[in-house]
Amino acid sequence: MEQSQENMRNGCFSALRLRIRKFRYLPIAFLSVIMMLACILMFSLFIDQTMSDYMREHEEEMALQEAKVVARLVSLLPGDFSPPPQQIGVKSERFAALHREIGLMAATIGARITIIARNGLVLGDTDMSYGQLLHAANHAKRPEVIQALEHGFGLSERRSATLDINFLYSAVPLERNGIQMIARVALPLKHFYQQQNNLRKILVIGAAFGMLFIIAITFWLGRALAKSIQSREERLDSQVRERTSTLSALQELGSLLAICNNLPEAGEILESHLPQLLPRVSGALALMNNSRNLLVVSHEWGGTWKKGEFKSPDSCWSLRKNTVHHSHKGELVCRHLKDSGRTDAVCIPLMAQGEVVGVIHLKETPKRTFTDMELDIAKSIGKETAIAVSNLKLRETLEQQALLDPLTRLYNRRYLEERFDRLIARADREEMPFWLLIIDVDHFKKYNDQFGHDAGDFVLTQLAKLFHQHTSETHTACRLGGEEFAIVISGIPHEEAMAFSEALRLSVENLPFTFEGRPLGQVTISAGLASYPQDGDRLSSLLKTGDERLYVAKHRGRNQICDAALVEMYRKKDATD
C-alpha cells in the first residue's frame, strides 16, 4: 500500500513538473509581446510626429507662398494706399477700393487676407465689414507682423475667438510707392487638424491590427515553440531512458560474462543477450581453433551464419587491423562478407593477453545502417566480451596446468580427485558401476638405468598416447605419478571392463619402442582393477584396493590384469599349496 501511494505521489509530481516545464517559457513570450507592442507604439508616435511636422511645414509653406502672391498683387494695384495716422482714416474711398480688391483675392485663394500698415493700422481685412474695419485693433504687436518686419516673413498660430477655430497667420512685407506695408494671409487649420486626426486614426487602427497580429503570431509561435520544446524534451528523455536501459543491459552482460565458467557459457550468454541490445542485428561469435589457423563459429543469432562454419583469420579486416572494422556501403568489405553485398557489417576482434582469441560479427538488415549509438554499443560489447574471453582463456590455461600432467598431457591425480564425486553421482543415477584400473610399468627402472631418463620419459609418453587412443568419452586416462597410471572405465559391466583392460595390456606388449634409433625392448604393464561400489565409495579406498591387486599381479609374474576374482583364485591356490 505504501509503495502504491509513493508511486502515485511520484506520478503526480512528474505530471506537475511536466506542466511547469510546459509553461515556463510563457513569461519570456509575454515579455516579448510587451516589447513588440512598445516598439509598435513608439513607431506609431514617431510616424505621427513626423507626418504632423511634414503637414505643418507644408501648410506654412503654402501660407507663405499665398502671402507672397497677395503682397505682389497688392503692390501692383493702382491708387494711393498711404496709411492714415489713425485707424478711422481708412474710411476714405481709396481704402474701400483696396478692401474690394483683396476680397476678390481672398475668394480666389479661399483664405483671409489682411493688409497692415507698418504702424499696425489695418488697411484692409476680408473677414471684417467696412464698419468693423474702422474700429479694428492695432496689429503692430502681432507676432507675425513683428517677425515679418524683422526677418522678411512671419508665422504664428492663434485661435479666433469669433470663429472658434485656429488660424495660421503668414505675413510678408511689401513696398508700394516707397511705403512699407505687410500682407497677411490667415489660413484656417480646421482641414489640417482633420487630416491630422484622420492620420492618427489610421495609425491607431494600424497599430491595433499590428498588435493583434503580433499577439496572434506570438501566441501561435509560443504554442509551436512549447510543442517543439516538449517534443525535444520527450525525445531527450526517451534517449536518456534508452541509454540508461542500454547501460544496464551492458552491465548485466558484463556481470554474466564475468561469472562464466567456460567459453561455451559465454557464447550462450552472447547469443541470448545481444539480440536484446541490438535488435534486427544478426551476429555470430567465432573463436580461434587450437592451431590458430581458422576461426570457427561457435554461436550465432539471426540466421546469417551457421554453427561450425569456419573462415581464415586473414579474411577479416578487424583481425588484420587489431581494431573494430565497419564494412560500410560495400567499401573495404571483409572477404568473408563478400556475399552480403552492401549490407552494413561490423567485426569486433577479441584480444586476450595480446593475442586474438576470436571475433564477433554483426550485420544489419538490408537497407539499414548502423547508427553511432549502435556502433558504440558494439564496441562496448567487444570490450566486455574480450575481457571475459581473456579471463576464461587464462582460467582454462591455469586449469589445464593444474589438472594435466606436463609430460604425458594426461589428466593428473588432482583431476581424478575433483571428478570422483561426479563419477559416483553418475553411477548411482545410471545404476551402473564404474571401474578404476591402476597400471604400473614393469621393470621401468631399467629403462632409466640402461638408456637414460630421456628414454624413460619416451616410454611414458608413448604409453600415454596409447592409453589416450584406447579411452572413449566414458573412459578417462590419468597419470598418478612416476610410472603409475589410472584409467576410469564407466558404463560397462565387469566382463567388458576386464576385456578392455586385457586388450590394453596386449596393445602395450605388442607396441615396439625405439628411442633415438635404439630398440628399448619389450614393455609390459601390470594392473589391478577395483570397482565402485563393491570396493568402496571413496577414492582412497579404490586406489588402495587397486594398488593391492596391482601388487598381486606384480608378485604373480607381472604383465597381467588382476581383479577380485583372480586375487581370490590366488588366495585359494596358496591355501591349497
Coordinates of C-alpha atoms in Angstrom, one line a residue:
M1 CA 0.0 0.0 0.0
E2 CA 2.8 2.4 1.0
Q3 CA 4.6 1.6 -2.3
S4 CA 1.4 2.3 -4.3
Q5 CA 1.0 5.7 -2.5
E6 CA 4.6 6.5 -3.2
N7 CA 4.2 5.6 -6.9
M8 CA 1.0 7.8 -7.1
R9 CA 2.9 10.7 -5.4
N10 CA 5.8 10.3 -7.9
G11 CA 3.4 10.2 -10.8
C12 CA 1.6 13.4 -9.6
F13 CA 5.0 15.2 -9.1
S14 CA 6.1 14.1 -12.6
A15 CA 2.8 15.4 -14.1
L16 CA 3.2 18.7 -12.2
R17 CA 6.8 19.0 -13.4
L18 CA 5.8 18.4 -17.0
R19 CA 3.1 21.1 -16.7
I20 CA 5.6 23.6 -15.1
R21 CA 8.1 22.8 -17.8
K22 CA 5.4 23.3 -20.5
F23 CA 4.6 26.8 -19.3
R24 CA 7.9 28.0 -18.1
Y25 CA 8.5 29.9 -21.3
L26 CA 5.3 32.0 -21.1
P27 CA 7.0 34.9 -19.2
I28 CA 9.5 35.1 -21.9
A29 CA 6.8 35.2 -24.6
F30 CA 4.8 37.7 -22.6
L31 CA 7.8 40.0 -22.2
S32 CA 8.5 39.7 -25.9
V33 CA 4.9 40.7 -26.7
I34 CA 5.2 43.7 -24.4
M35 CA 8.5 44.8 -26.0
M36 CA 7.0 44.4 -29.5
L37 CA 3.9 46.4 -28.5
A38 CA 6.1 49.1 -27.1
C39 CA 8.1 49.2 -30.3
I40 CA 4.8 49.5 -32.3
L41 CA 3.6 52.3 -30.1
M42 CA 6.9 54.2 -30.3
F43 CA 6.9 53.7 -34.1
S44 CA 3.4 55.0 -34.3
L45 CA 4.2 58.0 -32.3
F46 CA 7.3 58.6 -34.4
I47 CA 5.2 58.4 -37.6
D48 CA 2.5 60.7 -36.1
Q49 CA 5.1 63.3 -35.2
T50 CA 6.9 63.1 -38.5
M51 CA 3.7 63.3 -40.5
S52 CA 2.4 66.2 -38.4
D53 CA 5.6 68.1 -38.8
Y54 CA 5.6 67.5 -42.5
M55 CA 2.0 68.6 -42.9
R56 CA 2.6 71.6 -40.7
E57 CA 5.6 72.6 -42.8
H58 CA 3.5 72.1 -45.9
E59 CA 0.7 74.3 -44.5
E60 CA 3.2 77.0 -43.5
E61 CA 4.9 76.9 -46.9
M62 CA 1.5 77.2 -48.6
A63 CA 0.6 80.1 -46.4
L64 CA 3.9 82.0 -47.1
Q65 CA 3.5 81.4 -50.8
E66 CA 0.0 82.8 -50.7
A67 CA 1.1 85.7 -48.6
K68 CA 3.8 86.5 -51.1
V69 CA 1.3 86.2 -54.0
V70 CA -1.0 88.6 -52.2
A71 CA 1.8 91.0 -51.5
R72 CA 2.9 91.0 -55.1
L73 CA -0.7 91.6 -56.3
V74 CA -1.3 94.4 -53.8
S75 CA 1.9 96.1 -54.8
L76 CA 0.6 96.1 -58.4
L77 CA -2.8 97.7 -57.5
P78 CA -3.4 101.3 -58.8
G79 CA -4.1 104.0 -56.3
D80 CA -2.6 105.6 -53.2
F81 CA -2.8 103.4 -50.1
S82 CA -0.7 105.6 -47.9
P83 CA -1.6 104.7 -44.3
P84 CA -3.6 107.4 -42.3
P85 CA -2.4 108.5 -38.9
Q86 CA -5.3 106.8 -37.2
Q87 CA -7.5 103.7 -37.9
I88 CA -10.5 105.9 -38.5
G89 CA -8.7 107.3 -41.5
V90 CA -9.3 104.1 -43.6
K91 CA -12.8 105.4 -44.1
S92 CA -11.7 107.1 -47.4
E93 CA -12.7 105.7 -50.8
R94 CA -9.2 104.6 -51.7
F95 CA -9.1 102.1 -48.8
A96 CA -12.6 100.9 -49.8
A97 CA -11.2 100.0 -53.2
L98 CA -8.3 98.1 -51.5
H99 CA -10.9 96.3 -49.4
R100 CA -12.7 95.2 -52.5
E101 CA -9.6 94.1 -54.3
I102 CA -8.3 91.9 -51.5
G103 CA -11.8 90.5 -51.1
L104 CA -11.6 89.2 -54.7
M105 CA -8.1 87.7 -53.9
A106 CA -9.5 86.0 -50.8
A107 CA -12.3 84.5 -52.7
T108 CA -9.8 83.1 -55.2
I109 CA -7.4 81.5 -52.7
G110 CA -10.0 80.7 -50.0
A111 CA -8.2 82.5 -47.2
R112 CA -8.5 85.6 -45.1
I113 CA -6.3 88.5 -46.3
T114 CA -5.3 91.4 -44.2
I115 CA -3.2 94.5 -45.3
I116 CA -1.4 96.1 -42.4
A117 CA 0.5 99.3 -42.3
R118 CA 3.9 99.5 -40.7
N119 CA 2.5 101.3 -37.7
G120 CA 0.0 98.5 -37.2
L121 CA -3.1 100.1 -38.7
V122 CA -5.4 97.6 -40.6
L123 CA -5.8 99.0 -44.1
G124 CA -8.0 96.1 -45.3
D125 CA -9.4 92.7 -44.0
T126 CA -11.5 90.3 -45.9
D127 CA -13.2 89.0 -42.8
M128 CA -14.2 92.5 -41.5
S129 CA -17.1 94.6 -42.7
Y130 CA -16.2 98.1 -43.6
G131 CA -17.7 99.3 -40.4
Q132 CA -15.6 96.8 -38.3
L133 CA -12.5 97.9 -40.2
L134 CA -12.8 101.4 -38.8
H135 CA -12.6 100.1 -35.3
A136 CA -10.0 97.4 -35.8
A137 CA -7.4 96.9 -33.2
N138 CA -3.8 97.9 -33.9
H139 CA -1.8 94.9 -35.2
A140 CA 1.7 96.3 -34.6
K141 CA 2.3 93.8 -31.7
R142 CA 1.1 90.7 -33.6
P143 CA 3.9 88.1 -33.7
E144 CA 3.7 87.5 -37.4
V145 CA 3.9 91.3 -38.1
I146 CA 6.9 91.7 -35.9
Q147 CA 8.6 88.7 -37.5
A148 CA 7.8 90.0 -41.0
L149 CA 9.3 93.4 -40.3
E150 CA 12.4 91.8 -38.6
H151 CA 13.0 88.7 -40.8
G152 CA 11.1 89.3 -44.0
F153 CA 8.4 86.8 -43.2
G154 CA 6.3 85.9 -40.1
L155 CA 4.3 82.9 -39.0
S156 CA 2.1 82.3 -36.0
E157 CA -0.9 80.3 -34.9
R158 CA -3.8 81.7 -32.9
R159 CA -7.4 80.8 -32.1
S160 CA -10.1 83.0 -33.4
A161 CA -12.4 84.0 -30.5
T162 CA -15.1 85.0 -33.0
L163 CA -15.0 81.9 -35.2
D164 CA -13.7 79.5 -32.5
I165 CA -11.1 78.0 -34.9
N166 CA -7.4 78.1 -35.2
F167 CA -5.7 80.1 -37.9
L168 CA -2.2 80.0 -39.3
Y169 CA -1.1 83.6 -39.9
S170 CA 1.6 84.2 -42.5
A171 CA 2.9 87.7 -43.1
V172 CA 5.4 89.2 -45.6
P173 CA 6.4 92.8 -46.1
L174 CA 5.6 94.7 -49.3
E175 CA 6.6 98.1 -50.5
R176 CA 4.4 100.4 -52.6
N177 CA 5.4 103.9 -53.7
G178 CA 8.1 103.9 -51.0
I179 CA 5.6 103.0 -48.3
Q180 CA 6.2 99.7 -46.4
M181 CA 3.1 97.6 -45.6
I182 CA 2.5 94.0 -44.6
A183 CA 0.4 91.5 -46.5
R184 CA -1.0 88.8 -44.1
V185 CA -2.9 85.6 -45.1
A186 CA -4.8 83.6 -42.5
L187 CA -5.4 80.0 -43.3
P188 CA -8.0 78.1 -41.2
L189 CA -6.3 75.0 -39.7
K190 CA -9.6 73.1 -39.4
H191 CA -8.8 71.0 -42.5
F192 CA -5.2 70.5 -41.3
Y193 CA -6.4 69.2 -37.9
Q194 CA -9.0 67.0 -39.6
Q195 CA -6.2 65.4 -41.8
Q196 CA -4.0 65.1 -38.7
N197 CA -6.8 63.3 -36.8
N198 CA -7.6 61.1 -39.7
L199 CA -3.9 60.1 -39.9
R200 CA -3.8 59.4 -36.2
K201 CA -7.0 57.3 -36.5
I202 CA -5.3 55.3 -39.3
L203 CA -2.2 54.9 -37.2
V204 CA -4.2 53.8 -34.2
I205 CA -6.1 51.3 -36.3
G206 CA -2.9 50.1 -37.9
A207 CA -1.2 49.8 -34.6
A208 CA -4.2 47.9 -33.1
F209 CA -4.2 45.5 -36.0
G210 CA -0.5 45.2 -35.8
M211 CA -0.7 44.5 -32.1
L212 CA -3.4 41.9 -32.6
F213 CA -1.4 40.3 -35.4
I214 CA 1.7 40.2 -33.3
I215 CA -0.2 38.8 -30.3
A216 CA -1.7 36.1 -32.6
I217 CA 1.7 35.3 -34.2
T218 CA 3.3 35.3 -30.8
F219 CA 0.7 33.1 -29.4
W220 CA 1.0 30.7 -32.3
L221 CA 4.8 30.7 -32.2
G222 CA 4.7 30.3 -28.4
R223 CA 2.5 27.2 -28.8
A224 CA 4.7 25.9 -31.6
L225 CA 7.8 26.6 -29.5
A226 CA 6.3 24.9 -26.5
K227 CA 5.3 21.9 -28.5
S228 CA 8.8 21.8 -30.1
I229 CA 10.5 22.1 -26.8
Q230 CA 8.2 19.5 -25.2
S231 CA 8.8 17.1 -28.1
R232 CA 12.5 17.7 -27.9
E233 CA 12.5 17.1 -24.1
E234 CA 10.4 14.0 -24.6
R235 CA 12.9 12.8 -27.2
L236 CA 15.8 13.6 -24.9
D237 CA 14.0 11.8 -22.0
S238 CA 13.5 8.8 -24.3
Q239 CA 17.1 8.8 -25.4
V240 CA 18.2 9.1 -21.7
R241 CA 15.9 6.2 -20.8
E242 CA 17.1 4.2 -23.8
R243 CA 20.8 4.8 -22.9
T244 CA 20.2 4.0 -19.3
S245 CA 18.5 0.8 -20.3
T246 CA 21.4 0.0 -22.6
L247 CA 23.9 0.7 -19.9
S248 CA 22.0 -1.5 -17.5
A249 CA 21.9 -4.3 -20.1
L250 CA 25.6 -3.9 -20.8
Q251 CA 26.4 -4.0 -17.1
E252 CA 24.2 -7.1 -16.8
L253 CA 26.0 -8.6 -19.8
G254 CA 29.4 -7.9 -18.2
S255 CA 28.3 -9.4 -14.9
L256 CA 27.1 -12.6 -16.6
L257 CA 30.2 -12.9 -18.7
A258 CA 32.4 -12.4 -15.6
I259 CA 30.8 -15.4 -13.8
C260 CA 31.0 -17.7 -16.8
N261 CA 32.9 -21.0 -16.2
N262 CA 33.9 -21.6 -19.8
L263 CA 33.7 -20.3 -23.3
P264 CA 30.5 -22.2 -24.3
E265 CA 28.7 -20.5 -21.5
A266 CA 30.0 -17.1 -22.6
G267 CA 28.8 -17.9 -26.2
E268 CA 25.3 -18.8 -24.9
I269 CA 25.1 -15.5 -23.0
L270 CA 26.0 -13.5 -26.0
E271 CA 23.6 -15.5 -28.1
S272 CA 20.7 -14.6 -25.8
H273 CA 21.6 -11.0 -24.8
L274 CA 22.9 -9.4 -28.0
P275 CA 19.6 -9.6 -29.8
Q276 CA 18.1 -7.6 -26.9
L277 CA 20.9 -4.9 -27.1
L278 CA 20.9 -4.8 -30.9
P279 CA 17.5 -5.7 -32.3
R280 CA 17.3 -6.6 -36.0
V281 CA 21.1 -7.2 -36.0
S282 CA 22.3 -10.7 -36.7
G283 CA 25.6 -11.9 -35.4
A284 CA 28.0 -14.7 -34.6
L285 CA 30.8 -15.5 -32.2
A286 CA 33.8 -17.1 -33.9
L287 CA 36.7 -18.5 -31.8
M288 CA 40.2 -19.3 -32.9
N289 CA 40.9 -23.0 -33.1
N290 CA 43.9 -24.6 -31.3
S291 CA 46.0 -24.5 -34.4
R292 CA 45.3 -20.7 -34.7
N293 CA 44.7 -21.0 -38.5
L294 CA 40.9 -21.0 -38.5
L295 CA 38.0 -19.1 -37.0
V296 CA 35.1 -21.4 -36.1
V297 CA 31.6 -20.1 -35.5
S298 CA 30.6 -21.4 -32.0
H299 CA 27.4 -19.4 -31.5
E300 CA 25.1 -17.4 -33.8
W301 CA 21.9 -15.4 -33.7
G302 CA 19.8 -14.1 -36.6
G303 CA 20.4 -16.9 -39.0
T304 CA 23.1 -15.2 -41.1
W305 CA 25.9 -17.6 -40.0
K306 CA 25.9 -21.3 -39.2
K307 CA 27.5 -23.0 -36.2
G308 CA 30.7 -24.8 -37.2
E309 CA 31.3 -22.6 -40.2
F310 CA 34.9 -21.6 -40.4
K311 CA 37.0 -19.0 -42.1
S312 CA 40.6 -17.8 -42.4
P313 CA 41.7 -15.1 -39.9
D314 CA 43.2 -13.2 -42.9
S315 CA 39.7 -12.8 -44.4
C316 CA 38.7 -10.4 -41.6
W317 CA 40.0 -6.8 -41.7
S318 CA 39.4 -6.4 -38.0
L319 CA 41.9 -9.1 -37.1
R320 CA 44.4 -7.6 -39.6
K321 CA 44.0 -4.1 -38.1
N322 CA 43.5 -5.3 -34.5
T323 CA 40.6 -2.9 -34.2
V324 CA 36.9 -2.7 -34.9
H325 CA 36.2 -2.7 -38.6
H326 CA 33.0 -1.3 -40.1
S327 CA 32.2 -2.6 -43.6
H328 CA 30.1 0.2 -44.9
K329 CA 28.5 0.7 -48.4
G330 CA 30.5 -2.1 -49.9
E331 CA 33.8 -0.3 -49.2
L332 CA 36.7 -2.4 -47.9
V333 CA 34.4 -5.3 -47.1
C334 CA 35.9 -8.4 -45.3
R335 CA 36.3 -11.3 -47.7
H336 CA 34.0 -13.5 -45.5
L337 CA 31.3 -10.9 -46.0
K338 CA 31.5 -10.6 -49.8
D339 CA 28.1 -12.3 -50.3
S340 CA 26.5 -9.7 -48.1
G341 CA 26.5 -7.1 -50.8
R342 CA 26.1 -3.6 -49.4
T343 CA 24.7 -4.7 -46.1
D344 CA 26.3 -2.9 -43.2
A345 CA 28.6 -5.2 -41.1
V346 CA 30.8 -4.7 -38.1
C347 CA 33.6 -7.1 -37.0
I348 CA 35.0 -6.8 -33.4
P349 CA 38.2 -8.6 -32.6
L350 CA 38.5 -10.3 -29.2
M351 CA 42.0 -9.9 -27.7
A352 CA 43.3 -11.9 -24.8
Q353 CA 46.8 -11.4 -23.3
G354 CA 48.0 -9.7 -26.5
E355 CA 46.7 -12.3 -29.0
V356 CA 43.5 -12.8 -30.9
V357 CA 41.1 -15.4 -29.5
G358 CA 38.1 -14.7 -31.6
V359 CA 35.9 -12.2 -33.3
I360 CA 32.2 -11.0 -33.1
H361 CA 30.5 -10.5 -36.4
L362 CA 27.4 -8.2 -36.5
K363 CA 25.4 -7.5 -39.6
E364 CA 22.4 -5.1 -40.2
T365 CA 19.3 -5.9 -42.1
P366 CA 19.2 -4.8 -45.7
K367 CA 18.7 -1.1 -46.4
R368 CA 19.7 -0.2 -42.8
T369 CA 23.0 1.1 -41.5
F370 CA 24.5 1.0 -38.0
T371 CA 23.8 4.2 -36.0
D372 CA 26.5 5.8 -34.0
M373 CA 24.8 4.6 -30.8
E374 CA 24.7 1.0 -32.2
L375 CA 28.4 1.2 -33.1
D376 CA 29.2 2.4 -29.5
I377 CA 27.2 -0.5 -28.1
A378 CA 29.0 -2.9 -30.4
K379 CA 32.4 -1.6 -29.2
S380 CA 31.3 -1.9 -25.6
I381 CA 30.2 -5.4 -26.2
G382 CA 33.5 -6.2 -27.8
K383 CA 35.4 -4.8 -24.7
E384 CA 33.2 -6.8 -22.3
T385 CA 33.5 -10.0 -24.3
A386 CA 37.2 -9.6 -24.8
I387 CA 37.8 -9.2 -21.0
A388 CA 35.6 -12.2 -20.3
V389 CA 37.2 -14.4 -23.0
S390 CA 40.7 -13.3 -21.8
N391 CA 39.7 -14.4 -18.2
L392 CA 38.2 -17.6 -19.4
K393 CA 41.2 -18.4 -21.5
L394 CA 43.5 -17.7 -18.6
R395 CA 41.3 -19.8 -16.3
E396 CA 41.4 -22.6 -18.9
T397 CA 45.1 -22.4 -19.1
L398 CA 45.5 -22.5 -15.3
E399 CA 43.1 -25.4 -15.0
Q400 CA 45.0 -27.3 -17.7
Q401 CA 48.2 -26.6 -15.9
A402 CA 46.7 -27.7 -12.6
L403 CA 44.9 -30.8 -14.0
L404 CA 47.1 -32.0 -16.8
D405 CA 50.4 -33.9 -16.4
P406 CA 53.0 -31.7 -18.2
L407 CA 54.9 -34.7 -19.6
T408 CA 52.2 -37.0 -20.9
R409 CA 49.4 -34.4 -21.3
L410 CA 47.1 -36.9 -19.5
Y411 CA 44.9 -35.8 -16.5
N412 CA 46.7 -36.0 -13.2
R413 CA 45.7 -37.2 -9.7
R414 CA 44.1 -33.9 -8.8
Y415 CA 41.7 -34.2 -11.8
L416 CA 40.7 -37.7 -10.6
E417 CA 40.1 -36.4 -7.1
E418 CA 37.9 -33.5 -8.3
R419 CA 35.9 -35.7 -10.7
F420 CA 35.4 -38.6 -8.4
D421 CA 32.1 -37.2 -6.8
R422 CA 30.6 -36.8 -10.3
L423 CA 31.6 -40.3 -11.2
I424 CA 29.8 -41.6 -8.2
A425 CA 26.7 -39.5 -8.9
R426 CA 26.5 -40.7 -12.5
A427 CA 27.0 -44.3 -11.5
D428 CA 24.2 -44.0 -8.9
R429 CA 21.9 -42.3 -11.4
E430 CA 22.5 -44.9 -14.1
E431 CA 22.7 -47.8 -11.6
M432 CA 25.9 -48.9 -13.3
P433 CA 29.2 -49.4 -11.5
F434 CA 32.5 -47.9 -12.7
W435 CA 36.0 -49.4 -12.6
L436 CA 39.4 -48.0 -11.6
L437 CA 42.3 -49.7 -13.4
I438 CA 45.7 -49.0 -11.6
I439 CA 48.6 -49.6 -14.0
D440 CA 52.3 -49.8 -13.4
V441 CA 55.1 -50.2 -16.0
D442 CA 57.0 -53.4 -15.4
H443 CA 60.8 -53.0 -14.7
F444 CA 60.6 -49.3 -15.5
K445 CA 63.8 -48.6 -13.6
K446 CA 65.9 -50.5 -16.1
Y447 CA 64.9 -48.1 -18.9
N448 CA 66.2 -45.2 -16.9
D449 CA 69.4 -47.0 -15.8
Q450 CA 70.3 -48.5 -19.2
F451 CA 69.1 -45.9 -21.7
G452 CA 68.8 -42.7 -19.5
H453 CA 65.9 -40.7 -18.2
D454 CA 65.0 -39.3 -21.6
A455 CA 64.3 -42.9 -22.7
G456 CA 62.2 -43.4 -19.6
D457 CA 60.2 -40.3 -20.4
F458 CA 59.8 -41.5 -24.0
V459 CA 58.3 -44.8 -22.7
L460 CA 55.8 -42.9 -20.6
T461 CA 54.7 -40.5 -23.4
Q462 CA 54.3 -43.4 -25.8
L463 CA 52.2 -45.3 -23.2
A464 CA 50.1 -42.1 -22.6
K465 CA 49.4 -41.9 -26.4
L466 CA 48.3 -45.5 -26.4
F467 CA 46.1 -45.1 -23.4
H468 CA 44.5 -42.0 -24.9
Q469 CA 43.8 -43.8 -28.1
H470 CA 42.0 -46.7 -26.3
T471 CA 39.9 -44.5 -24.0
S472 CA 36.5 -43.2 -25.1
E473 CA 34.2 -40.4 -23.9
T474 CA 33.2 -42.6 -20.9
H475 CA 36.8 -43.7 -20.1
T476 CA 39.5 -41.4 -18.7
A477 CA 43.2 -42.0 -18.5
C478 CA 45.3 -40.3 -15.8
R479 CA 48.9 -40.3 -14.6
L480 CA 49.1 -40.8 -10.9
G481 CA 52.9 -40.2 -10.7
G482 CA 56.1 -41.8 -11.8
E483 CA 55.4 -44.9 -14.0
E484 CA 51.9 -45.4 -12.4
F485 CA 48.7 -44.7 -14.4
A486 CA 45.0 -45.0 -13.7
I487 CA 42.1 -45.4 -16.1
V488 CA 38.5 -44.8 -15.1
I489 CA 36.2 -47.2 -17.0
S490 CA 32.5 -46.3 -17.0
G491 CA 29.3 -47.6 -18.4
I492 CA 30.2 -51.3 -18.9
P493 CA 29.9 -54.4 -16.8
H494 CA 32.7 -56.4 -15.2
E495 CA 33.4 -58.7 -18.1
E496 CA 33.7 -55.9 -20.6
A497 CA 35.9 -53.9 -18.2
M498 CA 38.3 -56.9 -17.9
A499 CA 38.2 -57.4 -21.7
F500 CA 39.1 -53.7 -22.2
S501 CA 41.9 -54.0 -19.7
E502 CA 43.3 -57.2 -21.3
A503 CA 43.2 -55.6 -24.7
L504 CA 45.1 -52.6 -23.4
R505 CA 47.7 -54.9 -21.9
L506 CA 48.2 -56.8 -25.1
S507 CA 48.5 -53.5 -27.1
V508 CA 51.3 -52.4 -24.8
E509 CA 53.0 -55.8 -25.0
N510 CA 52.9 -55.6 -28.8
L511 CA 54.0 -52.0 -29.1
P512 CA 57.6 -51.5 -30.4
F513 CA 59.6 -48.9 -28.5
T514 CA 62.6 -47.3 -30.4
F515 CA 64.3 -44.3 -28.9
E516 CA 66.9 -42.4 -31.0
G517 CA 67.4 -45.4 -33.3
R518 CA 67.9 -47.9 -30.4
P519 CA 65.3 -50.5 -29.6
L520 CA 64.3 -50.4 -25.9
G521 CA 62.9 -53.9 -25.8
Q522 CA 59.5 -55.2 -24.9
V523 CA 57.5 -53.0 -22.5
T524 CA 54.8 -54.7 -20.4
I525 CA 52.4 -53.4 -17.7
S526 CA 50.7 -54.9 -14.7
A527 CA 47.4 -53.6 -13.4
G528 CA 44.9 -54.0 -10.6
L529 CA 41.1 -53.5 -11.2
A530 CA 38.9 -52.1 -8.4
S531 CA 35.2 -51.2 -8.7
Y532 CA 32.6 -48.9 -7.2
P533 CA 30.6 -49.6 -5.1
Q534 CA 31.9 -53.2 -4.4
D535 CA 35.4 -52.0 -3.3
G536 CA 34.4 -48.7 -1.6
D537 CA 32.8 -45.3 -2.1
R538 CA 35.9 -43.2 -1.6
L539 CA 38.7 -42.6 -4.0
S540 CA 41.3 -43.6 -1.4
S541 CA 39.6 -46.9 -0.9
L542 CA 39.5 -47.7 -4.6
L543 CA 43.2 -46.6 -5.0
K544 CA 44.2 -48.8 -2.1
T545 CA 42.3 -51.8 -3.5
G546 CA 43.6 -51.3 -7.0
D547 CA 47.2 -51.0 -5.6
E548 CA 46.8 -54.2 -3.6
R549 CA 45.7 -56.1 -6.7
L550 CA 48.4 -54.4 -8.7
Y551 CA 51.0 -55.8 -6.2
V552 CA 49.4 -59.2 -6.6
A553 CA 49.8 -59.0 -10.4
K554 CA 53.5 -58.0 -9.9
H555 CA 54.1 -60.8 -7.4
R556 CA 52.5 -63.3 -9.7
G557 CA 54.8 -62.7 -12.6
R558 CA 53.8 -59.2 -13.9
N559 CA 52.3 -58.5 -17.4
Q560 CA 48.8 -59.3 -16.2
I561 CA 45.5 -57.7 -15.0
C562 CA 44.4 -58.7 -11.5
D563 CA 40.8 -58.3 -10.3
A564 CA 38.9 -59.5 -7.3
A565 CA 38.3 -62.9 -8.8
L566 CA 41.9 -63.5 -9.7
V567 CA 43.0 -62.4 -6.2
E568 CA 40.6 -64.9 -4.7
M569 CA 41.9 -67.6 -7.0
Y570 CA 45.5 -67.0 -6.0
R571 CA 44.4 -67.0 -2.4
K572 CA 42.7 -70.4 -2.7
K573 CA 45.7 -71.8 -4.6
D574 CA 48.1 -70.6 -1.9
A575 CA 45.8 -72.1 0.8
T576 CA 45.8 -75.5 -1.1
D577 CA 49.5 -75.4 -1.6

